[in-house]
Coordinates of C-alpha atoms in Angstrom, one line a residue:
X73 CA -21.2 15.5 98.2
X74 CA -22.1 11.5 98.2
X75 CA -20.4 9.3 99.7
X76 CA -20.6 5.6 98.1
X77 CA -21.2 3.1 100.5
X78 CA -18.0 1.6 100.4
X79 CA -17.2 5.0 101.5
X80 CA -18.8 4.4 104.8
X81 CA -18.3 1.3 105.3
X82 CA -14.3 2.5 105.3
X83 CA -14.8 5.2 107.1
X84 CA -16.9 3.2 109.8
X85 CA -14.4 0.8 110.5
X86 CA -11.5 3.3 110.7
X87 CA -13.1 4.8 113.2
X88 CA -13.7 1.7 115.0
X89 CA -10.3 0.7 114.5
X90 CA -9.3 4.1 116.3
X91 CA -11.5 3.4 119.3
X92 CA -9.9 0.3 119.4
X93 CA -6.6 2.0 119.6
X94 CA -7.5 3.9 122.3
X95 CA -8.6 1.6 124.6
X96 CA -5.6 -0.3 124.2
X97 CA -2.8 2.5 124.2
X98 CA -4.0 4.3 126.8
X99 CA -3.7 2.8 130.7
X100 CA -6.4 4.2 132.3
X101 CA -8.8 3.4 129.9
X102 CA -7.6 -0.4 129.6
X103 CA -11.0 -2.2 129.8
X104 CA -10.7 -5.9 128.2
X105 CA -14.4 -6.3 127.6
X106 CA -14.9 -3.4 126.1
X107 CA -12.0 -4.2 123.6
X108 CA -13.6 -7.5 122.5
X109 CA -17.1 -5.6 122.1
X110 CA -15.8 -2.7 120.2
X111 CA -13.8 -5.5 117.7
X112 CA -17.3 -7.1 117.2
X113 CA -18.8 -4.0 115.9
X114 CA -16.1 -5.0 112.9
X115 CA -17.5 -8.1 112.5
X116 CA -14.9 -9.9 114.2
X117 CA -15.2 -12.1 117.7
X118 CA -12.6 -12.7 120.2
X119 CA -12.6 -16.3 118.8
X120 CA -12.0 -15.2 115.7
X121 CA -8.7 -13.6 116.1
X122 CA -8.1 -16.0 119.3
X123 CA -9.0 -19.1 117.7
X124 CA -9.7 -19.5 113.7
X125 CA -8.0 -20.6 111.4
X126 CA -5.2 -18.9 109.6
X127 CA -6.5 -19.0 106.4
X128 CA -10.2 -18.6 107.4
X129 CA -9.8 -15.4 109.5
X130 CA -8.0 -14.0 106.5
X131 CA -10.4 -14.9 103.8
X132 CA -13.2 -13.4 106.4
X133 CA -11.1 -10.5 106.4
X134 CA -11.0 -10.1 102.9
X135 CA -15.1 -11.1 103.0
X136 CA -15.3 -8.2 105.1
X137 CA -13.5 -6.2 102.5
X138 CA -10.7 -4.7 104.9
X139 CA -8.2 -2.5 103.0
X140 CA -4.5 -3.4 104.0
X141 CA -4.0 -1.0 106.1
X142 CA -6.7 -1.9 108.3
X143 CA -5.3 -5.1 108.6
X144 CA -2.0 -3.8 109.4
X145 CA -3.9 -1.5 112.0
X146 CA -5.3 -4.0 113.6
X147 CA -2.0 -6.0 113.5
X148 CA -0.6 -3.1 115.7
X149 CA -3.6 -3.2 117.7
X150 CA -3.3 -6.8 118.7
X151 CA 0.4 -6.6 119.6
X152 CA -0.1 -3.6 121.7
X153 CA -3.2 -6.0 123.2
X154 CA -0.4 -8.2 123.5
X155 CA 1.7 -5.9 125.7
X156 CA -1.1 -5.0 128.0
X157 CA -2.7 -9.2 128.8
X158 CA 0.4 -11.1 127.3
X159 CA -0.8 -14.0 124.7
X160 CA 1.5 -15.4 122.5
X161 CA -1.5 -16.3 120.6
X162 CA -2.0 -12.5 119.8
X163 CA 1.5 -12.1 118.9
X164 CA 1.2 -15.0 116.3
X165 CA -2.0 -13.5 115.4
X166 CA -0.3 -10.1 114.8
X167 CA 2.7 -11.8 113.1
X168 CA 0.4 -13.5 110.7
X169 CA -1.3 -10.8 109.6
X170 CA 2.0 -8.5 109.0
X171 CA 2.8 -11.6 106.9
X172 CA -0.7 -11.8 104.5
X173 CA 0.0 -8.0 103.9
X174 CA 3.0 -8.7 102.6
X175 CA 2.5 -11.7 100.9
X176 CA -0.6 -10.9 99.4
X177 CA -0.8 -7.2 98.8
X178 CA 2.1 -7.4 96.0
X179 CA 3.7 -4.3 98.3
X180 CA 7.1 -4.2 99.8
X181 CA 6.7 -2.4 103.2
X182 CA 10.0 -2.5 105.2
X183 CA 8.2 -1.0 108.3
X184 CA 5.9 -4.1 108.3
X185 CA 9.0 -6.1 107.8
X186 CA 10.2 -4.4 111.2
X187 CA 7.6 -4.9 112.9
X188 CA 7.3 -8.4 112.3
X189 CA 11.1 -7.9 113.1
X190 CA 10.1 -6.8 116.8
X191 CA 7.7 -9.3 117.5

């Protein structure tokens, strides 16, 4: 069966997401350069997420054509960042983004309401 490239390119960045997951939630495998190098492979930069602009990492986001909940994955990825090298910057970053799903995804979610809740 074919796969349309959109396909892929979903299917690509979940499963870079996942590795991304990985290295954060696990201890032993907590490697901080490898996390910024696997989040490039997304076509995102540490300065990106660190240091853009609200409204431009989000409109590079949607340029990038990230469903919502790879957004909200890599919200959860950023505050679990957060918990291993604390950076309020990262918990803003995360808090944004919980915020543009909500906001802009015309979707009610109350478990991204409590997590922004948490943070």
């Amino acid at each position: 069966m074919l796969t349309s490239k959109k396909d892929e390119i979903q299917q690509r960045l979940n499963s870079i997401l996942e590795k991304l997951s990985g290295i954060t939630f696990v201890p032993e495998n907590w490697n901080e350069a490898l996390y910024w190098t696997t989040l490039e492979e997304t076509g995102l930069s540490q300065s990106d997420v660190l240091a853009k602009e609200e409204k431009l990492f989000f409109q590079q986001l949607i340029d990038l054509k990230w469903p919502w909940e790879h957004i909200e994955k890599l919200a959860d990825i950023l505050v679990a960042l957060d918990a291993k090298m604390p950076n309020q910057q990262l918990k803003e970053r995360a808090k944004n983004l919980y915020q543009f799903i909500q906001k802009e995804s015309k979707m009610f979610s109350f478990e991204i309401m409590n997590k922004i809740g948490k943070l």
